[in-house]
Amino acid sequence: MDNIAVLIGIVLGTLAFGGVAGYLTRRMLSLRRIDAIEKKVANILTDAEKRRTEILLEAKEEAIKVRSNAEKENQERRSDLRHLERRITQKEENLDRKMESFERKESKLDAKDKEIDTIRAQVEEIKEEHLKKLESLAGMSAEEAKEFLLKQAESQMEDELARRYWELEQRKKEQADEKARKAIAVAIQRLQGDVVSEATTAVVSLPNDDMKGRIIGKEGRNIRALEKATGVDLIIDDTPEAVTLSTFDPVRREIARLAITKLISDGRIQPARIEDMVKKAKQEVEETVIAAGEEAVYELGITGFHPELIKLIGRLKYRYSYGQNILQHSIEVAHLSAAMAAEIGADVDISMKAGLLHDIGKALGHDLEGPHAEIGADIARKYNIRPEVVRAVEEHHDEDRVNVEAFIAAAADAISGGRPGARRDSVEHYIKRLEALERVANSFEGVEKSYAIQAGREIRIMVKPSEMDDAKAALLARDVVKKIEEELVYPGQIRVTVIRETRAVEVAK
């Protein structure tokens, strides 16, 4: 027990000693660390103090430099300001001297103005005295003299302007005519067209006169059925072996001609058979219309047209204007338009299509109301034709046209319709047109005689040379043209020629 107690005491003592030794050791280490840290802090403080001293020295040096630079700049600015002050002072002195000079001149001018006012008053008095003397001598007032001089000057200026206008118009007209003749001549030379005319009747040959009775039928039932189905008048007269078909609609006339021809060949002429034959004839005419339209666009090399538009073009095959076939006329206008467009540098494709479609409105006959140019433009617009072509079709009869292709289409239309023999006209209408032209020309003062020639496409006016000079003759031609355009309706163009001739005749005895 004693040994154990001793061991325990020894162990406890050892532990106590070890704890004290460890505490002392740790304390010593802590003290050493604190000393090291204090030394580092002292070193850092020393370095910071040194750095602060250096920064302060550098800042003082920089401040001294900035101050010296600022003082230099201030000195320079003071020098500049003193220089500016001297210049401003000099300018002020100069301005003062100029103002004094201006004031002296102004006083002199005021004096001269007073002298001028005095002289002007004296001149006015003298002018009034002279004016009164002139009025007494001339026998008219100043206003009357002024009006007389103005009228005289106006008359002289009018004559001079008329002469200048006549010279300018002649020169420009010669140049324009030369270019137009060249373009039109080239276009016409490249085109060769036939003259086709058509009457309002057609004759169907019969194998014998007995066929007339069969066509009439019992109590006229066959002829009534034919006229009802075709809308054509059948004229059966004393003409041997022939029946005449009469109508203003060429399509109906062609259907009736085909139907009667088929009935004669078949031999069975009765109302039911007549209806069948008329239907077949309508189908054949429809096929012919489509073929004619396709042939027209193929001949011109045009592609992309809607089938219904091609069908309308083909319908023109059976339409006539003044006896001229409109389909052939339209193809001819298309060729002429393309040729003229190529000559003057316009769009050939637009001109050709506008020439072909310019009368397409006539294909509908009386189905729509309104001018055929507007109807044709609506048709072209409906089938998505180019806007330029639509505008040319719409404007080809418009006096205010602005589209160059519309001018070309109008010119080609006039050329095609104006060819000798291309169109027919009744004698009565022809005479009335000539009389109307001469009446318009004779309505102007100074006209002695007038003659409408070339089927009304030109009128020649003989004027009195004693009442009208060359300049006034040029103005007369223009006035006559304006009045013809305002009052008359005519196809194509009308040339107005004013002739002024002076003759001196003496007889040797």
Short mmCIF file of C-alpha atoms in Angstrom, two decimals:
data_model
loop_
_atom_site.label_atom_id
_atom_site.label_comp_id
_atom_site.label_asym_id
_atom_site.label_seq_id
_atom_site.Cartn_x
_atom_site.Cartn_y
_atom_site.Cartn_z
CA MET A 1 0.00 0.00 0.00
CA ASP A 2 2.83 2.30 0.89
CA ASN A 3 4.51 1.52 -2.47
CA ILE A 4 1.37 2.28 -4.36
CA ALA A 5 0.94 5.54 -2.56
CA VAL A 6 4.52 6.41 -3.36
CA LEU A 7 4.00 5.58 -7.03
CA ILE A 8 0.88 7.64 -7.10
CA GLY A 9 2.69 10.51 -5.49
CA ILE A 10 5.54 10.19 -7.93
CA VAL A 11 3.12 10.12 -10.88
CA LEU A 12 1.21 13.10 -9.62
CA GLY A 13 4.40 15.00 -9.04
CA THR A 14 5.63 14.14 -12.47
CA LEU A 15 2.37 15.32 -13.99
CA ALA A 16 2.46 18.52 -11.99
CA PHE A 17 6.04 19.18 -13.01
CA GLY A 18 5.23 18.43 -16.65
CA GLY A 19 2.27 20.80 -16.57
CA VAL A 20 4.32 23.58 -15.04
CA ALA A 21 7.13 22.97 -17.52
CA GLY A 22 4.71 23.01 -20.46
CA TYR A 23 3.10 26.25 -19.22
CA LEU A 24 6.45 27.88 -18.84
CA THR A 25 7.55 26.69 -22.26
CA ARG A 26 4.40 28.02 -23.94
CA ARG A 27 4.77 31.34 -22.14
CA MET A 28 8.32 31.69 -23.29
CA LEU A 29 7.30 30.95 -26.90
CA SER A 30 4.46 33.48 -26.72
CA LEU A 31 6.79 36.13 -25.36
CA ARG A 32 9.24 35.45 -28.17
CA ARG A 33 6.44 35.76 -30.79
CA ILE A 34 5.26 38.99 -29.24
CA ASP A 35 8.79 40.37 -29.38
CA ALA A 36 9.10 39.37 -33.02
CA ILE A 37 5.77 40.97 -33.87
CA GLU A 38 6.67 44.14 -32.01
CA LYS A 39 9.94 44.32 -33.88
CA LYS A 40 8.07 43.88 -37.25
CA VAL A 41 5.56 46.55 -36.30
CA ALA A 42 8.38 48.88 -35.32
CA ASN A 43 10.11 48.20 -38.63
CA ILE A 44 6.82 48.80 -40.55
CA LEU A 45 6.26 52.04 -38.66
CA THR A 46 9.80 53.12 -39.39
CA ASP A 47 9.38 52.31 -43.10
CA ALA A 48 6.01 54.08 -43.20
CA GLU A 49 7.51 57.17 -41.58
CA LYS A 50 10.31 57.17 -44.10
CA ARG A 51 7.81 56.71 -46.96
CA ARG A 52 5.63 59.50 -45.58
CA THR A 53 8.61 61.79 -45.45
CA GLU A 54 9.53 60.90 -49.05
CA ILE A 55 5.93 61.43 -50.27
CA LEU A 56 5.76 64.77 -48.53
CA LEU A 57 9.02 65.82 -50.16
CA GLU A 58 7.79 64.66 -53.58
CA ALA A 59 4.46 66.44 -53.09
CA LYS A 60 6.22 69.66 -52.11
CA GLU A 61 8.44 69.43 -55.20
CA GLU A 62 5.39 68.76 -57.45
CA ALA A 63 3.49 71.62 -55.88
CA ILE A 64 6.46 73.92 -56.47
CA LYS A 65 6.55 72.82 -60.15
CA VAL A 66 2.78 73.30 -60.61
CA ARG A 67 2.97 76.71 -58.98
CA SER A 68 5.82 77.80 -61.20
CA ASN A 69 3.97 76.55 -64.33
CA ALA A 70 0.80 78.32 -63.25
CA GLU A 71 2.72 81.52 -62.68
CA LYS A 72 4.24 81.23 -66.17
CA GLU A 73 0.80 80.64 -67.73
CA ASN A 74 -0.63 83.56 -65.82
CA GLN A 75 2.18 85.78 -67.02
CA GLU A 76 1.54 84.64 -70.64
CA ARG A 77 -2.17 85.26 -70.30
CA ARG A 78 -1.55 88.69 -68.78
CA SER A 79 0.71 89.45 -71.74
CA ASP A 80 -1.98 88.29 -74.21
CA LEU A 81 -4.65 90.30 -72.41
CA ARG A 82 -2.48 93.43 -72.48
CA HIS A 83 -1.96 92.84 -76.24
CA LEU A 84 -5.73 92.41 -76.79
CA GLU A 85 -6.43 95.50 -74.76
CA ARG A 86 -4.06 97.52 -76.91
CA ARG A 87 -5.75 96.16 -80.12
CA ILE A 88 -9.23 96.88 -78.78
CA THR A 89 -8.18 100.38 -77.83
CA GLN A 90 -6.80 100.94 -81.36
CA LYS A 91 -10.03 99.62 -82.92
CA GLU A 92 -12.14 101.84 -80.74
CA GLU A 93 -10.05 104.82 -81.78
CA ASN A 94 -10.45 103.81 -85.46
CA LEU A 95 -14.21 103.38 -85.02
CA ASP A 96 -14.46 106.78 -83.39
CA ARG A 97 -12.62 108.33 -86.32
CA LYS A 98 -14.88 106.48 -88.82
CA MET A 99 -18.01 107.53 -86.97
CA GLU A 100 -16.88 111.12 -87.14
CA SER A 101 -16.24 110.69 -90.87
CA PHE A 102 -19.67 109.08 -91.38
CA GLU A 103 -21.37 111.85 -89.45
CA ARG A 104 -19.68 114.45 -91.65
CA LYS A 105 -20.72 112.51 -94.80
CA GLU A 106 -24.27 112.09 -93.50
CA SER A 107 -24.58 115.80 -92.95
CA LYS A 108 -23.31 116.40 -96.47
CA LEU A 109 -25.81 113.83 -97.86
CA ASP A 110 -28.66 115.49 -95.98
CA ALA A 111 -27.70 118.76 -97.57
CA LYS A 112 -27.58 117.13 -101.01
CA ASP A 113 -30.97 115.44 -100.42
CA LYS A 114 -32.47 118.82 -99.68
CA GLU A 115 -30.93 120.17 -102.88
CA ILE A 116 -32.28 117.15 -104.85
CA ASP A 117 -35.77 117.62 -103.38
CA THR A 118 -35.65 121.23 -104.43
CA ILE A 119 -34.49 120.30 -107.94
CA ARG A 120 -37.14 117.51 -108.14
CA ALA A 121 -39.86 119.96 -107.24
CA GLN A 122 -38.62 122.31 -109.94
CA VAL A 123 -38.51 119.41 -112.46
CA GLU A 124 -42.08 118.41 -111.55
CA GLU A 125 -43.23 121.94 -112.13
CA ILE A 126 -41.45 122.05 -115.50
CA LYS A 127 -42.87 118.57 -116.35
CA GLU A 128 -46.39 119.69 -115.53
CA GLU A 129 -45.97 122.76 -117.69
CA HIS A 130 -44.59 120.67 -120.60
CA LEU A 131 -47.32 118.05 -120.16
CA LYS A 132 -50.01 120.71 -120.35
CA LYS A 133 -48.39 122.13 -123.48
CA LEU A 134 -48.16 118.62 -125.04
CA GLU A 135 -51.81 117.87 -124.21
CA SER A 136 -52.89 121.15 -125.77
CA LEU A 137 -50.78 120.47 -128.87
CA ALA A 138 -51.77 116.74 -129.22
CA GLY A 139 -55.41 117.28 -128.42
CA MET A 140 -55.54 114.31 -125.97
CA SER A 141 -54.98 113.77 -122.28
CA ALA A 142 -52.00 111.97 -120.75
CA GLU A 143 -54.11 108.86 -120.03
CA GLU A 144 -55.34 108.78 -123.61
CA ALA A 145 -51.77 109.14 -124.92
CA LYS A 146 -50.62 106.38 -122.57
CA GLU A 147 -53.42 104.07 -123.75
CA PHE A 148 -52.54 104.86 -127.38
CA LEU A 149 -48.85 104.05 -126.85
CA LEU A 150 -49.69 100.84 -124.97
CA LYS A 151 -51.99 99.65 -127.75
CA GLN A 152 -49.35 100.45 -130.34
CA ALA A 153 -46.68 98.59 -128.34
CA GLU A 154 -49.07 95.67 -127.78
CA SER A 155 -49.79 95.45 -131.50
CA GLN A 156 -46.09 95.52 -132.32
CA MET A 157 -45.31 92.90 -129.66
CA GLU A 158 -48.16 90.69 -130.87
CA ASP A 159 -46.82 90.78 -134.42
CA GLU A 160 -43.30 90.13 -133.18
CA LEU A 161 -44.43 87.25 -130.95
CA ALA A 162 -46.49 85.75 -133.78
CA ARG A 163 -43.50 85.97 -136.11
CA ARG A 164 -41.16 84.44 -133.51
CA TYR A 165 -43.70 81.72 -132.72
CA TRP A 166 -44.13 80.96 -136.41
CA GLU A 167 -40.37 80.69 -136.94
CA LEU A 168 -39.88 78.50 -133.87
CA GLU A 169 -42.84 76.31 -134.73
CA GLN A 170 -41.62 75.86 -138.30
CA ARG A 171 -38.13 74.92 -137.15
CA LYS A 172 -39.34 72.46 -134.51
CA LYS A 173 -41.96 71.08 -136.85
CA GLU A 174 -39.37 70.41 -139.53
CA GLN A 175 -37.16 68.58 -137.04
CA ALA A 176 -40.06 66.58 -135.58
CA ASP A 177 -41.48 65.77 -139.02
CA GLU A 178 -38.11 64.53 -140.19
CA LYS A 179 -37.74 62.16 -137.23
CA ALA A 180 -41.39 61.06 -137.40
CA ARG A 181 -41.17 60.41 -141.15
CA LYS A 182 -38.10 58.30 -140.65
CA ALA A 183 -39.62 56.19 -137.85
CA ILE A 184 -42.96 55.77 -139.62
CA ALA A 185 -41.35 55.04 -142.99
CA VAL A 186 -39.17 52.33 -141.50
CA ALA A 187 -42.18 50.82 -139.69
CA ILE A 188 -44.37 50.87 -142.81
CA GLN A 189 -41.62 49.40 -144.99
CA ARG A 190 -41.32 46.47 -142.59
CA LEU A 191 -45.07 45.75 -142.72
CA GLN A 192 -47.03 44.22 -145.53
CA GLY A 193 -50.77 43.93 -144.90
CA ASP A 194 -53.81 43.15 -146.98
CA VAL A 195 -56.85 45.40 -147.28
CA VAL A 196 -59.93 43.48 -146.16
CA SER A 197 -63.47 44.81 -146.30
CA GLU A 198 -66.72 43.15 -145.27
CA ALA A 199 -70.37 43.86 -145.94
CA THR A 200 -73.32 43.30 -143.61
CA THR A 201 -74.74 40.49 -145.76
CA ALA A 202 -73.62 37.03 -146.86
CA VAL A 203 -74.92 34.85 -149.70
CA VAL A 204 -75.35 31.08 -149.39
CA SER A 205 -75.45 29.19 -152.69
CA LEU A 206 -78.21 26.60 -153.16
CA PRO A 207 -78.04 23.49 -155.35
CA ASN A 208 -81.41 24.42 -156.93
CA ASP A 209 -84.38 26.73 -156.42
CA ASP A 210 -86.46 23.91 -154.87
CA MET A 211 -84.21 24.19 -151.81
CA LYS A 212 -85.70 27.65 -151.11
CA GLY A 213 -89.09 26.05 -150.40
CA ARG A 214 -87.55 23.50 -148.08
CA ILE A 215 -85.70 26.24 -146.20
CA ILE A 216 -88.98 28.17 -145.82
CA GLY A 217 -90.81 25.04 -144.71
CA LYS A 218 -94.50 24.42 -144.17
CA GLU A 219 -96.14 27.74 -143.34
CA GLY A 220 -92.65 29.22 -142.86
CA ARG A 221 -91.77 27.18 -139.74
CA ASN A 222 -88.23 26.33 -140.92
CA ILE A 223 -87.22 29.90 -141.77
CA ARG A 224 -88.70 31.13 -138.48
CA ALA A 225 -86.75 28.49 -136.57
CA LEU A 226 -83.54 29.50 -138.40
CA GLU A 227 -84.02 33.21 -137.72
CA LYS A 228 -84.88 32.56 -134.06
CA ALA A 229 -81.91 30.24 -133.46
CA THR A 230 -79.34 32.41 -135.25
CA GLY A 231 -80.70 35.95 -134.84
CA VAL A 232 -80.12 36.56 -138.57
CA ASP A 233 -82.61 37.74 -141.19
CA LEU A 234 -82.96 35.33 -144.15
CA ILE A 235 -83.81 37.06 -147.41
CA ILE A 236 -85.24 34.72 -150.03
CA ASP A 237 -85.96 36.70 -153.18
CA ASP A 238 -85.82 36.19 -156.93
CA THR A 239 -82.05 35.66 -156.93
CA PRO A 240 -81.59 32.22 -158.49
CA GLU A 241 -80.09 29.48 -156.34
CA ALA A 242 -79.08 31.81 -153.47
CA VAL A 243 -80.22 32.89 -150.02
CA THR A 244 -79.04 36.17 -148.46
CA LEU A 245 -78.20 36.42 -144.74
CA SER A 246 -78.45 39.90 -143.27
CA THR A 247 -77.25 41.12 -139.85
CA PHE A 248 -74.84 43.63 -138.37
CA ASP A 249 -73.29 40.94 -136.14
CA PRO A 250 -70.67 39.06 -138.21
CA VAL A 251 -70.43 36.24 -135.66
CA ARG A 252 -74.12 35.44 -135.94
CA ARG A 253 -73.90 35.74 -139.71
CA GLU A 254 -71.06 33.20 -139.81
CA ILE A 255 -72.96 30.80 -137.52
CA ALA A 256 -76.05 31.07 -139.72
CA ARG A 257 -73.98 30.51 -142.88
CA LEU A 258 -72.36 27.36 -141.48
CA ALA A 259 -75.67 26.03 -140.14
CA ILE A 260 -77.52 26.52 -143.47
CA THR A 261 -74.61 25.01 -145.40
CA LYS A 262 -74.71 21.92 -143.17
CA LEU A 263 -78.50 21.66 -143.45
CA ILE A 264 -78.31 21.82 -147.24
CA SER A 265 -75.64 19.11 -147.29
CA ASP A 266 -77.61 16.94 -144.85
CA GLY A 267 -80.94 17.46 -146.63
CA ARG A 268 -83.00 17.11 -143.47
CA ILE A 269 -84.40 20.57 -142.81
CA GLN A 270 -86.75 20.72 -139.83
CA PRO A 271 -86.87 22.74 -136.56
CA ALA A 272 -85.24 20.07 -134.38
CA ARG A 273 -82.48 19.46 -136.92
CA ILE A 274 -82.01 23.23 -137.32
CA GLU A 275 -81.30 23.56 -133.57
CA ASP A 276 -78.71 20.77 -133.70
CA MET A 277 -76.96 22.29 -136.70
CA VAL A 278 -76.91 25.78 -135.15
CA LYS A 279 -75.29 24.32 -131.99
CA LYS A 280 -72.64 22.58 -134.08
CA ALA A 281 -72.04 25.76 -136.06
CA LYS A 282 -71.61 27.73 -132.81
CA GLN A 283 -69.08 25.15 -131.62
CA GLU A 284 -67.14 25.41 -134.89
CA VAL A 285 -67.11 29.22 -134.71
CA GLU A 286 -65.93 28.99 -131.09
CA GLU A 287 -63.05 26.73 -132.14
CA THR A 288 -62.26 29.09 -135.02
CA VAL A 289 -62.17 32.02 -132.58
CA ILE A 290 -59.71 30.23 -130.28
CA ALA A 291 -57.54 29.21 -133.23
CA ALA A 292 -57.55 32.78 -134.59
CA GLY A 293 -56.47 34.17 -131.20
CA GLU A 294 -53.70 31.61 -130.80
CA GLU A 295 -52.50 32.27 -134.34
CA ALA A 296 -52.38 36.03 -133.67
CA VAL A 297 -50.27 35.78 -130.51
CA TYR A 298 -48.06 33.14 -132.16
CA GLU A 299 -47.46 35.38 -135.16
CA LEU A 300 -46.39 38.22 -132.87
CA GLY A 301 -44.32 35.96 -130.61
CA ILE A 302 -46.30 36.92 -127.49
CA THR A 303 -46.51 34.43 -124.62
CA GLY A 304 -48.14 34.35 -121.21
CA PHE A 305 -51.62 35.56 -122.18
CA HIS A 306 -54.59 34.07 -120.31
CA PRO A 307 -56.65 31.62 -122.47
CA GLU A 308 -59.78 33.74 -122.04
CA LEU A 309 -57.88 36.82 -123.25
CA ILE A 310 -56.67 34.85 -126.29
CA LYS A 311 -60.29 33.88 -126.93
CA LEU A 312 -61.34 37.54 -126.85
CA ILE A 313 -58.55 38.36 -129.32
CA GLY A 314 -59.90 35.65 -131.62
CA ARG A 315 -63.41 37.13 -131.46
CA LEU A 316 -62.01 40.19 -133.23
CA LYS A 317 -61.81 37.99 -136.34
CA TYR A 318 -65.54 38.56 -136.80
CA ARG A 319 -65.56 42.25 -135.86
CA TYR A 320 -65.24 45.08 -138.38
CA SER A 321 -64.79 48.83 -138.11
CA TYR A 322 -65.61 50.89 -141.20
CA GLY A 323 -65.30 47.64 -143.14
CA GLN A 324 -61.81 46.87 -141.74
CA ASN A 325 -61.29 43.55 -139.96
CA ILE A 326 -60.33 44.43 -136.38
CA LEU A 327 -58.18 41.34 -135.77
CA GLN A 328 -56.04 42.01 -138.84
CA HIS A 329 -56.01 45.69 -137.91
CA SER A 330 -54.84 44.86 -134.36
CA ILE A 331 -52.06 42.58 -135.61
CA GLU A 332 -50.99 45.26 -138.06
CA VAL A 333 -50.98 47.91 -135.31
CA ALA A 334 -48.89 45.57 -133.11
CA HIS A 335 -46.28 45.16 -135.88
CA LEU A 336 -46.21 48.91 -136.55
CA SER A 337 -45.96 49.75 -132.85
CA ALA A 338 -43.06 47.35 -132.33
CA ALA A 339 -41.22 48.73 -135.37
CA MET A 340 -41.67 52.37 -134.31
CA ALA A 341 -40.72 51.58 -130.70
CA ALA A 342 -37.51 49.96 -131.90
CA GLU A 343 -36.71 53.03 -134.02
CA ILE A 344 -37.17 55.58 -131.22
CA GLY A 345 -35.81 53.47 -128.36
CA ALA A 346 -39.10 52.76 -126.56
CA ASP A 347 -40.12 49.43 -124.99
CA VAL A 348 -40.86 47.05 -127.88
CA ASP A 349 -42.70 44.43 -125.78
CA ILE A 350 -45.06 46.99 -124.20
CA SER A 351 -45.70 48.66 -127.56
CA MET A 352 -46.46 45.38 -129.33
CA LYS A 353 -48.87 44.17 -126.64
CA ALA A 354 -50.55 47.58 -126.47
CA GLY A 355 -50.95 47.55 -130.27
CA LEU A 356 -52.53 44.09 -130.22
CA LEU A 357 -54.89 44.90 -127.32
CA HIS A 358 -55.76 48.52 -128.17
CA ASP A 359 -59.17 47.50 -129.66
CA ILE A 360 -59.83 44.48 -127.42
CA GLY A 361 -62.77 46.37 -125.91
CA LYS A 362 -64.61 45.97 -129.22
CA ALA A 363 -64.59 42.16 -128.78
CA LEU A 364 -67.44 42.42 -126.27
CA GLY A 365 -69.69 44.25 -128.70
CA HIS A 366 -72.59 45.86 -126.85
CA ASP A 367 -72.20 43.70 -123.73
CA LEU A 368 -70.67 46.64 -121.84
CA GLU A 369 -71.24 50.37 -122.06
CA GLY A 370 -68.49 52.94 -122.33
CA PRO A 371 -65.56 53.81 -124.64
CA HIS A 372 -63.77 50.77 -126.04
CA ALA A 373 -60.41 52.10 -124.75
CA GLU A 374 -61.63 52.03 -121.13
CA ILE A 375 -63.30 48.64 -121.61
CA GLY A 376 -60.10 47.28 -123.16
CA ALA A 377 -58.03 48.61 -120.23
CA ASP A 378 -60.41 46.90 -117.77
CA ILE A 379 -60.09 43.62 -119.70
CA ALA A 380 -56.28 43.83 -119.76
CA ARG A 381 -56.22 44.69 -116.05
CA LYS A 382 -58.51 41.73 -115.31
CA TYR A 383 -56.07 39.28 -116.93
CA ASN A 384 -53.01 40.71 -115.14
CA ILE A 385 -51.42 42.46 -118.10
CA ARG A 386 -48.52 44.77 -117.24
CA PRO A 387 -49.66 48.20 -115.95
CA GLU A 388 -47.68 49.96 -118.71
CA VAL A 389 -49.64 48.05 -121.37
CA VAL A 390 -52.95 48.77 -119.60
CA ARG A 391 -52.14 52.49 -119.49
CA ALA A 392 -51.21 52.55 -123.18
CA VAL A 393 -54.48 50.79 -124.11
CA GLU A 394 -56.48 53.21 -121.96
CA GLU A 395 -54.76 56.34 -123.32
CA HIS A 396 -54.44 55.53 -127.03
CA HIS A 397 -57.51 57.71 -127.79
CA ASP A 398 -56.82 60.23 -125.00
CA GLU A 399 -55.64 63.70 -126.03
CA ASP A 400 -53.82 64.13 -122.69
CA ARG A 401 -51.80 60.93 -122.99
CA VAL A 402 -48.40 60.92 -121.29
CA ASN A 403 -47.26 57.36 -121.94
CA VAL A 404 -44.87 57.13 -124.91
CA GLU A 405 -46.24 53.67 -125.76
CA ALA A 406 -49.74 55.20 -125.92
CA PHE A 407 -48.48 57.75 -128.47
CA ILE A 408 -46.96 54.90 -130.50
CA ALA A 409 -50.19 52.87 -130.36
CA ALA A 410 -52.23 55.91 -131.43
CA ALA A 411 -49.88 56.62 -134.34
CA ALA A 412 -49.88 52.98 -135.48
CA ASP A 413 -53.69 52.88 -135.19
CA ALA A 414 -53.98 55.98 -137.39
CA ILE A 415 -51.53 54.57 -139.95
CA SER A 416 -53.33 51.22 -140.17
CA GLY A 417 -56.77 52.81 -140.41
CA GLY A 418 -55.63 55.56 -142.76
CA ARG A 419 -54.17 53.35 -145.49
CA PRO A 420 -55.99 53.81 -148.82
CA GLY A 421 -58.85 51.34 -149.04
CA ALA A 422 -58.47 50.12 -145.48
CA ARG A 423 -61.81 51.53 -144.38
CA ARG A 424 -65.07 52.38 -146.03
CA ASP A 425 -67.40 55.25 -145.36
CA SER A 426 -70.86 56.08 -146.61
CA VAL A 427 -71.18 58.84 -149.20
CA GLU A 428 -73.52 60.83 -146.97
CA HIS A 429 -71.19 60.70 -143.99
CA TYR A 430 -68.22 61.47 -146.21
CA ILE A 431 -69.90 64.59 -147.64
CA LYS A 432 -71.02 65.77 -144.20
CA ARG A 433 -67.51 65.46 -142.85
CA LEU A 434 -66.07 67.49 -145.72
CA GLU A 435 -68.74 70.17 -145.31
CA ALA A 436 -68.10 70.36 -141.56
CA LEU A 437 -64.38 70.86 -142.15
CA GLU A 438 -64.97 73.65 -144.65
CA ARG A 439 -67.55 75.26 -142.35
CA VAL A 440 -65.05 75.39 -139.48
CA ALA A 441 -62.37 76.92 -141.72
CA ASN A 442 -64.73 79.53 -143.23
CA SER A 443 -65.81 80.70 -139.77
CA PHE A 444 -62.55 82.63 -139.28
CA GLU A 445 -61.97 86.16 -140.48
CA GLY A 446 -59.60 86.66 -143.38
CA VAL A 447 -60.43 83.29 -145.01
CA GLU A 448 -61.26 83.56 -148.69
CA LYS A 449 -61.85 79.91 -149.62
CA SER A 450 -61.29 76.46 -148.12
CA TYR A 451 -61.08 73.02 -149.70
CA ALA A 452 -61.31 69.67 -147.87
CA ILE A 453 -59.23 67.11 -149.79
CA GLN A 454 -57.84 63.58 -149.41
CA ALA A 455 -61.10 62.16 -148.07
CA GLY A 456 -61.22 64.79 -145.34
CA ARG A 457 -57.73 64.13 -144.04
CA GLU A 458 -56.49 67.55 -145.14
CA ILE A 459 -58.02 70.99 -145.53
CA ARG A 460 -56.39 73.80 -147.47
CA ILE A 461 -57.36 77.35 -146.57
CA MET A 462 -56.85 80.31 -148.92
CA VAL A 463 -56.56 83.58 -146.99
CA LYS A 464 -56.77 87.20 -148.11
CA PRO A 465 -53.18 88.47 -148.32
CA SER A 466 -54.21 92.08 -147.72
CA GLU A 467 -55.79 91.20 -144.37
CA MET A 468 -53.37 88.58 -143.06
CA ASP A 469 -49.57 88.34 -143.05
CA ASP A 470 -47.46 85.18 -142.74
CA ALA A 471 -47.28 85.29 -138.93
CA LYS A 472 -51.07 85.61 -138.59
CA ALA A 473 -51.49 82.78 -141.10
CA ALA A 474 -49.50 80.51 -138.78
CA LEU A 475 -51.74 81.50 -135.86
CA LEU A 476 -54.83 80.88 -138.01
CA ALA A 477 -53.68 77.32 -138.76
CA ARG A 478 -53.30 76.66 -135.04
CA ASP A 479 -56.73 78.16 -134.23
CA VAL A 480 -58.40 76.06 -136.93
CA VAL A 481 -56.76 72.91 -135.55
CA LYS A 482 -58.03 73.69 -132.06
CA LYS A 483 -61.57 74.29 -133.29
CA ILE A 484 -61.58 71.07 -135.34
CA GLU A 485 -60.41 69.11 -132.28
CA GLU A 486 -63.11 70.70 -130.11
CA GLU A 487 -66.10 70.44 -132.47
CA LEU A 488 -65.58 67.53 -134.88
CA VAL A 489 -65.30 63.75 -134.51
CA TYR A 490 -63.01 62.10 -137.07
CA PRO A 491 -60.73 59.06 -137.44
CA GLY A 492 -56.96 59.53 -137.65
CA GLN A 493 -55.55 63.02 -138.20
CA ILE A 494 -56.45 66.10 -140.26
CA ARG A 495 -53.76 68.33 -141.74
CA VAL A 496 -54.52 72.06 -141.91
CA THR A 497 -52.64 74.04 -144.58
CA VAL A 498 -53.02 77.82 -144.77
CA ILE A 499 -52.00 79.36 -148.11
CA ARG A 500 -51.29 83.07 -148.45
CA GLU A 501 -50.49 84.20 -151.97
CA THR A 502 -49.98 87.66 -153.42
CA ARG A 503 -50.06 88.20 -157.19
CA ALA A 504 -49.13 91.32 -159.12
CA VAL A 505 -50.55 91.33 -162.67
CA GLU A 506 -49.92 93.91 -165.37
CA VAL A 507 -50.81 93.81 -169.05
CA ALA A 508 -48.37 95.07 -171.66
CA LYS A 509 -50.15 97.03 -174.38
#
